[in-house]
């Protein structure tokens, strides 16, 4: 076991192979610090720092392992009224911005305009193990629901969305 230098750690996510944990290591969502720690007793190491340095106006509260275990996806806010997803290599680098089908964007824009700040409270998501869909938490008329967004696994493009709950 190690003595953690962190006074705050939240939103733990197991890596697909179960050997590491991704966690948010700051209290303030606009600081965007995420770390990974192995189960071998090694010290945590910061990830995604290069990405956020290159995109200083993006803010996120959520990150999740991509099913390949080599990348991490982040749900970011910063350009426009809707969130976007980026998938970034754990080892560093630019990453890929997920495109979202215009029909989905239209639906989300309509919901966000009518619901004021409800979408701003949402920030949780995870990948399905196949890498062919993600599940997103979204609030609609004060009720939280889970939505499944099928994704083209090569282009990381969201194809459609369907409410699960």
JSON list of C-alpha atoms in Angstrom, two decimals:
[
{"chain": "A", "resi": 1, "resn": "UNK", "atom": "CA", "xyz": [0.00, 0.00, 0.00]},
{"chain": "A", "resi": 2, "resn": "UNK", "atom": "CA", "xyz": [1.13, 3.57, -0.58]},
{"chain": "A", "resi": 3, "resn": "UNK", "atom": "CA", "xyz": [0.62, 6.82, 1.27]},
{"chain": "A", "resi": 4, "resn": "UNK", "atom": "CA", "xyz": [-1.55, 8.89, -1.05]},
{"chain": "A", "resi": 5, "resn": "UNK", "atom": "CA", "xyz": [-0.52, 12.48, -1.69]},
{"chain": "A", "resi": 6, "resn": "UNK", "atom": "CA", "xyz": [-4.13, 13.21, -2.66]},
{"chain": "A", "resi": 7, "resn": "UNK", "atom": "CA", "xyz": [-6.65, 14.74, -0.30]},
{"chain": "A", "resi": 8, "resn": "UNK", "atom": "CA", "xyz": [-9.40, 14.06, -2.82]},
{"chain": "A", "resi": 9, "resn": "UNK", "atom": "CA", "xyz": [-10.11, 11.11, -5.09]},
{"chain": "A", "resi": 10, "resn": "UNK", "atom": "CA", "xyz": [-13.43, 10.42, -6.78]},
{"chain": "A", "resi": 11, "resn": "UNK", "atom": "CA", "xyz": [-15.16, 8.51, -9.56]},
{"chain": "A", "resi": 12, "resn": "UNK", "atom": "CA", "xyz": [-12.94, 5.41, -9.60]},
{"chain": "A", "resi": 13, "resn": "UNK", "atom": "CA", "xyz": [-13.05, 3.32, -12.77]},
{"chain": "A", "resi": 14, "resn": "UNK", "atom": "CA", "xyz": [-11.46, -0.11, -13.17]},
{"chain": "A", "resi": 15, "resn": "UNK", "atom": "CA", "xyz": [-9.37, -0.68, -16.29]},
{"chain": "A", "resi": 16, "resn": "UNK", "atom": "CA", "xyz": [-10.78, -3.32, -18.65]},
{"chain": "A", "resi": 17, "resn": "UNK", "atom": "CA", "xyz": [-8.14, -5.84, -17.54]},
{"chain": "A", "resi": 18, "resn": "UNK", "atom": "CA", "xyz": [-8.69, -5.05, -13.83]},
{"chain": "A", "resi": 19, "resn": "UNK", "atom": "CA", "xyz": [-5.06, -4.07, -13.20]},
{"chain": "A", "resi": 20, "resn": "UNK", "atom": "CA", "xyz": [-5.48, -0.29, -12.74]},
{"chain": "A", "resi": 21, "resn": "UNK", "atom": "CA", "xyz": [-7.91, 2.30, -11.43]},
{"chain": "A", "resi": 22, "resn": "UNK", "atom": "CA", "xyz": [-8.59, 5.64, -13.10]},
{"chain": "A", "resi": 23, "resn": "UNK", "atom": "CA", "xyz": [-9.76, 8.38, -10.73]},
{"chain": "A", "resi": 24, "resn": "UNK", "atom": "CA", "xyz": [-10.38, 12.11, -10.57]},
{"chain": "A", "resi": 25, "resn": "UNK", "atom": "CA", "xyz": [-7.85, 13.63, -8.20]},
{"chain": "A", "resi": 26, "resn": "UNK", "atom": "CA", "xyz": [-9.15, 17.13, -7.64]},
{"chain": "A", "resi": 27, "resn": "UNK", "atom": "CA", "xyz": [-12.29, 18.67, -6.15]},
{"chain": "A", "resi": 28, "resn": "UNK", "atom": "CA", "xyz": [-12.78, 21.29, -8.82]},
{"chain": "A", "resi": 29, "resn": "UNK", "atom": "CA", "xyz": [-14.11, 20.08, -12.15]},
{"chain": "A", "resi": 30, "resn": "UNK", "atom": "CA", "xyz": [-12.42, 22.84, -14.14]},
{"chain": "A", "resi": 31, "resn": "UNK", "atom": "CA", "xyz": [-8.95, 21.66, -13.06]},
{"chain": "A", "resi": 32, "resn": "UNK", "atom": "CA", "xyz": [-9.27, 18.40, -15.02]},
{"chain": "A", "resi": 33, "resn": "UNK", "atom": "CA", "xyz": [-6.82, 16.18, -13.18]},
{"chain": "A", "resi": 34, "resn": "UNK", "atom": "CA", "xyz": [-7.10, 12.42, -13.57]},
{"chain": "A", "resi": 35, "resn": "UNK", "atom": "CA", "xyz": [-4.72, 9.78, -12.31]},
{"chain": "A", "resi": 36, "resn": "UNK", "atom": "CA", "xyz": [-4.17, 6.06, -12.78]},
{"chain": "A", "resi": 37, "resn": "UNK", "atom": "CA", "xyz": [-2.88, 3.74, -10.08]},
{"chain": "A", "resi": 38, "resn": "UNK", "atom": "CA", "xyz": [-1.91, 0.10, -10.42]},
{"chain": "A", "resi": 39, "resn": "UNK", "atom": "CA", "xyz": [-2.79, -2.59, -7.93]},
{"chain": "A", "resi": 40, "resn": "UNK", "atom": "CA", "xyz": [0.90, -3.34, -7.46]},
{"chain": "A", "resi": 41, "resn": "UNK", "atom": "CA", "xyz": [1.39, -0.64, -4.79]},
{"chain": "A", "resi": 42, "resn": "UNK", "atom": "CA", "xyz": [3.02, 1.85, -7.16]},
{"chain": "A", "resi": 43, "resn": "UNK", "atom": "CA", "xyz": [2.34, 5.57, -6.87]},
{"chain": "A", "resi": 44, "resn": "UNK", "atom": "CA", "xyz": [-0.51, 7.09, -8.91]},
{"chain": "A", "resi": 45, "resn": "UNK", "atom": "CA", "xyz": [0.48, 8.89, -12.10]},
{"chain": "A", "resi": 46, "resn": "UNK", "atom": "CA", "xyz": [-1.34, 11.73, -13.76]},
{"chain": "A", "resi": 47, "resn": "UNK", "atom": "CA", "xyz": [-2.87, 11.04, -17.19]},
{"chain": "A", "resi": 48, "resn": "UNK", "atom": "CA", "xyz": [-4.50, 13.34, -19.75]},
{"chain": "A", "resi": 49, "resn": "UNK", "atom": "CA", "xyz": [-2.37, 16.34, -18.66]},
{"chain": "A", "resi": 50, "resn": "UNK", "atom": "CA", "xyz": [-1.00, 16.87, -22.18]},
{"chain": "A", "resi": 51, "resn": "UNK", "atom": "CA", "xyz": [-4.52, 16.75, -23.65]},
{"chain": "A", "resi": 52, "resn": "UNK", "atom": "CA", "xyz": [-5.88, 19.34, -21.21]},
{"chain": "A", "resi": 53, "resn": "UNK", "atom": "CA", "xyz": [-2.80, 21.56, -21.67]},
{"chain": "A", "resi": 54, "resn": "UNK", "atom": "CA", "xyz": [-3.58, 21.58, -25.40]},
{"chain": "A", "resi": 55, "resn": "UNK", "atom": "CA", "xyz": [-7.29, 22.27, -24.72]},
{"chain": "A", "resi": 56, "resn": "UNK", "atom": "CA", "xyz": [-7.30, 24.68, -21.75]},
{"chain": "A", "resi": 57, "resn": "UNK", "atom": "CA", "xyz": [-10.89, 25.82, -22.25]},
{"chain": "A", "resi": 58, "resn": "UNK", "atom": "CA", "xyz": [-12.40, 22.37, -21.96]},
{"chain": "A", "resi": 59, "resn": "UNK", "atom": "CA", "xyz": [-13.85, 21.27, -18.65]},
{"chain": "A", "resi": 60, "resn": "UNK", "atom": "CA", "xyz": [-14.80, 17.76, -17.60]},
{"chain": "A", "resi": 61, "resn": "UNK", "atom": "CA", "xyz": [-16.10, 15.88, -14.61]},
{"chain": "A", "resi": 62, "resn": "UNK", "atom": "CA", "xyz": [-16.01, 12.43, -16.09]},
{"chain": "A", "resi": 63, "resn": "UNK", "atom": "CA", "xyz": [-13.55, 10.03, -17.65]},
{"chain": "A", "resi": 64, "resn": "UNK", "atom": "CA", "xyz": [-13.87, 6.34, -18.45]},
{"chain": "A", "resi": 65, "resn": "UNK", "atom": "CA", "xyz": [-11.60, 3.64, -19.79]},
{"chain": "A", "resi": 66, "resn": "UNK", "atom": "CA", "xyz": [-12.05, 2.79, -23.43]},
{"chain": "A", "resi": 67, "resn": "UNK", "atom": "CA", "xyz": [-12.57, -1.00, -23.74]},
{"chain": "A", "resi": 68, "resn": "UNK", "atom": "CA", "xyz": [-9.17, -1.42, -25.42]},
{"chain": "A", "resi": 69, "resn": "UNK", "atom": "CA", "xyz": [-7.48, -0.43, -22.11]},
{"chain": "A", "resi": 70, "resn": "UNK", "atom": "CA", "xyz": [-5.03, 1.83, -23.97]},
{"chain": "A", "resi": 71, "resn": "UNK", "atom": "CA", "xyz": [-7.21, 4.93, -24.10]},
{"chain": "A", "resi": 72, "resn": "UNK", "atom": "CA", "xyz": [-9.42, 7.00, -21.82]},
{"chain": "A", "resi": 73, "resn": "UNK", "atom": "CA", "xyz": [-12.53, 8.83, -22.94]},
{"chain": "A", "resi": 74, "resn": "UNK", "atom": "CA", "xyz": [-13.57, 12.14, -21.41]},
{"chain": "A", "resi": 75, "resn": "UNK", "atom": "CA", "xyz": [-16.92, 13.94, -21.51]},
{"chain": "A", "resi": 76, "resn": "UNK", "atom": "CA", "xyz": [-16.00, 17.60, -21.95]},
{"chain": "A", "resi": 77, "resn": "UNK", "atom": "CA", "xyz": [-17.80, 20.94, -22.00]},
{"chain": "A", "resi": 78, "resn": "UNK", "atom": "CA", "xyz": [-16.38, 24.07, -23.51]},
{"chain": "A", "resi": 79, "resn": "UNK", "atom": "CA", "xyz": [-17.58, 24.73, -27.04]},
{"chain": "A", "resi": 80, "resn": "UNK", "atom": "CA", "xyz": [-21.31, 25.24, -27.40]},
{"chain": "A", "resi": 81, "resn": "UNK", "atom": "CA", "xyz": [-24.22, 24.13, -25.23]},
{"chain": "A", "resi": 82, "resn": "UNK", "atom": "CA", "xyz": [-23.64, 20.38, -25.52]},
{"chain": "A", "resi": 83, "resn": "UNK", "atom": "CA", "xyz": [-20.93, 18.05, -24.24]},
{"chain": "A", "resi": 84, "resn": "UNK", "atom": "CA", "xyz": [-18.46, 16.33, -26.53]},
{"chain": "A", "resi": 85, "resn": "UNK", "atom": "CA", "xyz": [-16.41, 13.17, -26.10]},
{"chain": "A", "resi": 86, "resn": "UNK", "atom": "CA", "xyz": [-12.68, 12.77, -26.68]},
{"chain": "A", "resi": 87, "resn": "UNK", "atom": "CA", "xyz": [-10.77, 9.50, -26.52]},
{"chain": "A", "resi": 88, "resn": "UNK", "atom": "CA", "xyz": [-7.13, 10.01, -25.60]},
{"chain": "A", "resi": 89, "resn": "UNK", "atom": "CA", "xyz": [-4.20, 7.56, -25.37]},
{"chain": "A", "resi": 90, "resn": "UNK", "atom": "CA", "xyz": [-3.22, 6.82, -21.74]},
{"chain": "A", "resi": 91, "resn": "UNK", "atom": "CA", "xyz": [0.43, 7.28, -22.77]},
{"chain": "A", "resi": 92, "resn": "UNK", "atom": "CA", "xyz": [-0.32, 10.81, -23.99]},
{"chain": "A", "resi": 93, "resn": "UNK", "atom": "CA", "xyz": [-1.17, 12.46, -27.26]},
{"chain": "A", "resi": 94, "resn": "UNK", "atom": "CA", "xyz": [-3.97, 14.31, -28.94]},
{"chain": "A", "resi": 95, "resn": "UNK", "atom": "CA", "xyz": [-6.75, 11.77, -29.12]},
{"chain": "A", "resi": 96, "resn": "UNK", "atom": "CA", "xyz": [-9.90, 11.61, -31.22]},
{"chain": "A", "resi": 97, "resn": "UNK", "atom": "CA", "xyz": [-12.99, 13.77, -30.87]},
{"chain": "A", "resi": 98, "resn": "UNK", "atom": "CA", "xyz": [-16.11, 11.65, -31.25]},
{"chain": "A", "resi": 99, "resn": "UNK", "atom": "CA", "xyz": [-18.53, 12.88, -33.85]},
{"chain": "A", "resi": 100, "resn": "UNK", "atom": "CA", "xyz": [-22.19, 12.69, -32.96]},
{"chain": "A", "resi": 101, "resn": "UNK", "atom": "CA", "xyz": [-24.87, 12.13, -35.59]},
{"chain": "A", "resi": 102, "resn": "UNK", "atom": "CA", "xyz": [-26.67, 15.45, -36.34]},
{"chain": "A", "resi": 103, "resn": "UNK", "atom": "CA", "xyz": [-30.03, 13.87, -35.42]},
{"chain": "A", "resi": 104, "resn": "UNK", "atom": "CA", "xyz": [-28.72, 13.10, -31.91]},
{"chain": "A", "resi": 105, "resn": "UNK", "atom": "CA", "xyz": [-27.29, 16.61, -31.58]},
{"chain": "A", "resi": 106, "resn": "UNK", "atom": "CA", "xyz": [-30.64, 18.09, -32.61]},
{"chain": "A", "resi": 107, "resn": "UNK", "atom": "CA", "xyz": [-32.45, 16.04, -29.99]},
{"chain": "A", "resi": 108, "resn": "UNK", "atom": "CA", "xyz": [-29.94, 16.95, -27.28]},
{"chain": "A", "resi": 109, "resn": "UNK", "atom": "CA", "xyz": [-30.01, 20.65, -28.23]},
{"chain": "A", "resi": 110, "resn": "UNK", "atom": "CA", "xyz": [-33.81, 20.65, -28.03]},
{"chain": "A", "resi": 111, "resn": "UNK", "atom": "CA", "xyz": [-33.73, 19.00, -24.61]},
{"chain": "A", "resi": 112, "resn": "UNK", "atom": "CA", "xyz": [-30.99, 21.28, -23.27]},
{"chain": "A", "resi": 113, "resn": "UNK", "atom": "CA", "xyz": [-32.83, 24.45, -24.38]},
{"chain": "A", "resi": 114, "resn": "UNK", "atom": "CA", "xyz": [-36.03, 23.42, -22.66]},
{"chain": "A", "resi": 115, "resn": "UNK", "atom": "CA", "xyz": [-34.42, 22.15, -19.49]},
{"chain": "A", "resi": 116, "resn": "UNK", "atom": "CA", "xyz": [-32.04, 24.99, -18.67]},
{"chain": "A", "resi": 117, "resn": "UNK", "atom": "CA", "xyz": [-29.37, 23.57, -16.40]},
{"chain": "A", "resi": 118, "resn": "UNK", "atom": "CA", "xyz": [-30.51, 19.94, -16.07]},
{"chain": "A", "resi": 119, "resn": "UNK", "atom": "CA", "xyz": [-27.94, 18.66, -18.57]},
{"chain": "A", "resi": 120, "resn": "UNK", "atom": "CA", "xyz": [-25.15, 20.54, -16.75]},
{"chain": "A", "resi": 121, "resn": "UNK", "atom": "CA", "xyz": [-25.64, 18.20, -13.77]},
{"chain": "A", "resi": 122, "resn": "UNK", "atom": "CA", "xyz": [-25.08, 15.12, -15.90]},
{"chain": "A", "resi": 123, "resn": "UNK", "atom": "CA", "xyz": [-21.60, 13.84, -16.40]},
{"chain": "A", "resi": 124, "resn": "UNK", "atom": "CA", "xyz": [-21.48, 10.09, -15.97]},
{"chain": "A", "resi": 125, "resn": "UNK", "atom": "CA", "xyz": [-20.87, 7.65, -18.79]},
{"chain": "A", "resi": 126, "resn": "UNK", "atom": "CA", "xyz": [-19.21, 4.34, -19.49]},
{"chain": "A", "resi": 127, "resn": "UNK", "atom": "CA", "xyz": [-18.30, 2.22, -22.47]},
{"chain": "A", "resi": 128, "resn": "UNK", "atom": "CA", "xyz": [-19.98, -1.10, -23.19]},
{"chain": "A", "resi": 129, "resn": "UNK", "atom": "CA", "xyz": [-17.29, -3.84, -23.14]},
{"chain": "A", "resi": 130, "resn": "UNK", "atom": "CA", "xyz": [-17.62, -4.37, -26.92]},
{"chain": "A", "resi": 131, "resn": "UNK", "atom": "CA", "xyz": [-16.58, -0.76, -27.67]},
{"chain": "A", "resi": 132, "resn": "UNK", "atom": "CA", "xyz": [-19.62, -0.48, -29.93]},
{"chain": "A", "resi": 133, "resn": "UNK", "atom": "CA", "xyz": [-21.73, 1.68, -27.58]},
{"chain": "A", "resi": 134, "resn": "UNK", "atom": "CA", "xyz": [-21.53, 3.91, -24.56]},
{"chain": "A", "resi": 135, "resn": "UNK", "atom": "CA", "xyz": [-24.07, 4.44, -21.80]},
{"chain": "A", "resi": 136, "resn": "UNK", "atom": "CA", "xyz": [-24.71, 8.03, -20.77]},
{"chain": "A", "resi": 137, "resn": "UNK", "atom": "CA", "xyz": [-26.60, 9.44, -17.79]},
{"chain": "A", "resi": 138, "resn": "UNK", "atom": "CA", "xyz": [-28.97, 12.26, -18.75]},
{"chain": "A", "resi": 139, "resn": "UNK", "atom": "CA", "xyz": [-31.66, 14.18, -16.90]},
{"chain": "A", "resi": 140, "resn": "UNK", "atom": "CA", "xyz": [-34.96, 14.88, -18.63]},
{"chain": "A", "resi": 141, "resn": "UNK", "atom": "CA", "xyz": [-37.81, 16.61, -16.82]},
{"chain": "A", "resi": 142, "resn": "UNK", "atom": "CA", "xyz": [-36.07, 16.08, -13.47]},
{"chain": "A", "resi": 143, "resn": "UNK", "atom": "CA", "xyz": [-35.68, 12.32, -13.99]},
{"chain": "A", "resi": 144, "resn": "UNK", "atom": "CA", "xyz": [-32.29, 10.74, -14.53]},
{"chain": "A", "resi": 145, "resn": "UNK", "atom": "CA", "xyz": [-32.15, 8.16, -17.24]},
{"chain": "A", "resi": 146, "resn": "UNK", "atom": "CA", "xyz": [-29.60, 5.95, -18.91]},
{"chain": "A", "resi": 147, "resn": "UNK", "atom": "CA", "xyz": [-29.16, 6.27, -22.65]},
{"chain": "A", "resi": 148, "resn": "UNK", "atom": "CA", "xyz": [-27.32, 3.88, -24.91]},
{"chain": "A", "resi": 149, "resn": "UNK", "atom": "CA", "xyz": [-25.42, 5.46, -27.79]},
{"chain": "A", "resi": 150, "resn": "UNK", "atom": "CA", "xyz": [-24.23, 2.95, -30.39]},
{"chain": "A", "resi": 151, "resn": "UNK", "atom": "CA", "xyz": [-20.83, 4.00, -31.72]},
{"chain": "A", "resi": 152, "resn": "UNK", "atom": "CA", "xyz": [-18.87, 3.16, -34.85]},
{"chain": "A", "resi": 153, "resn": "UNK", "atom": "CA", "xyz": [-15.84, 1.59, -33.08]},
{"chain": "A", "resi": 154, "resn": "UNK", "atom": "CA", "xyz": [-13.35, 2.70, -35.74]},
{"chain": "A", "resi": 155, "resn": "UNK", "atom": "CA", "xyz": [-14.39, 6.34, -36.16]},
{"chain": "A", "resi": 156, "resn": "UNK", "atom": "CA", "xyz": [-15.80, 6.66, -32.60]},
{"chain": "A", "resi": 157, "resn": "UNK", "atom": "CA", "xyz": [-18.89, 8.29, -34.12]},
{"chain": "A", "resi": 158, "resn": "UNK", "atom": "CA", "xyz": [-22.16, 8.10, -32.19]},
{"chain": "A", "resi": 159, "resn": "UNK", "atom": "CA", "xyz": [-24.80, 6.73, -34.54]},
{"chain": "A", "resi": 160, "resn": "UNK", "atom": "CA", "xyz": [-28.03, 7.09, -32.54]},
{"chain": "A", "resi": 161, "resn": "UNK", "atom": "CA", "xyz": [-29.34, 7.11, -29.00]},
{"chain": "A", "resi": 162, "resn": "UNK", "atom": "CA", "xyz": [-31.95, 5.07, -27.17]},
{"chain": "A", "resi": 163, "resn": "UNK", "atom": "CA", "xyz": [-33.30, 5.55, -23.67]},
{"chain": "A", "resi": 164, "resn": "UNK", "atom": "CA", "xyz": [-32.75, 2.46, -21.51]},
{"chain": "A", "resi": 165, "resn": "UNK", "atom": "CA", "xyz": [-34.56, 3.63, -18.35]}
]
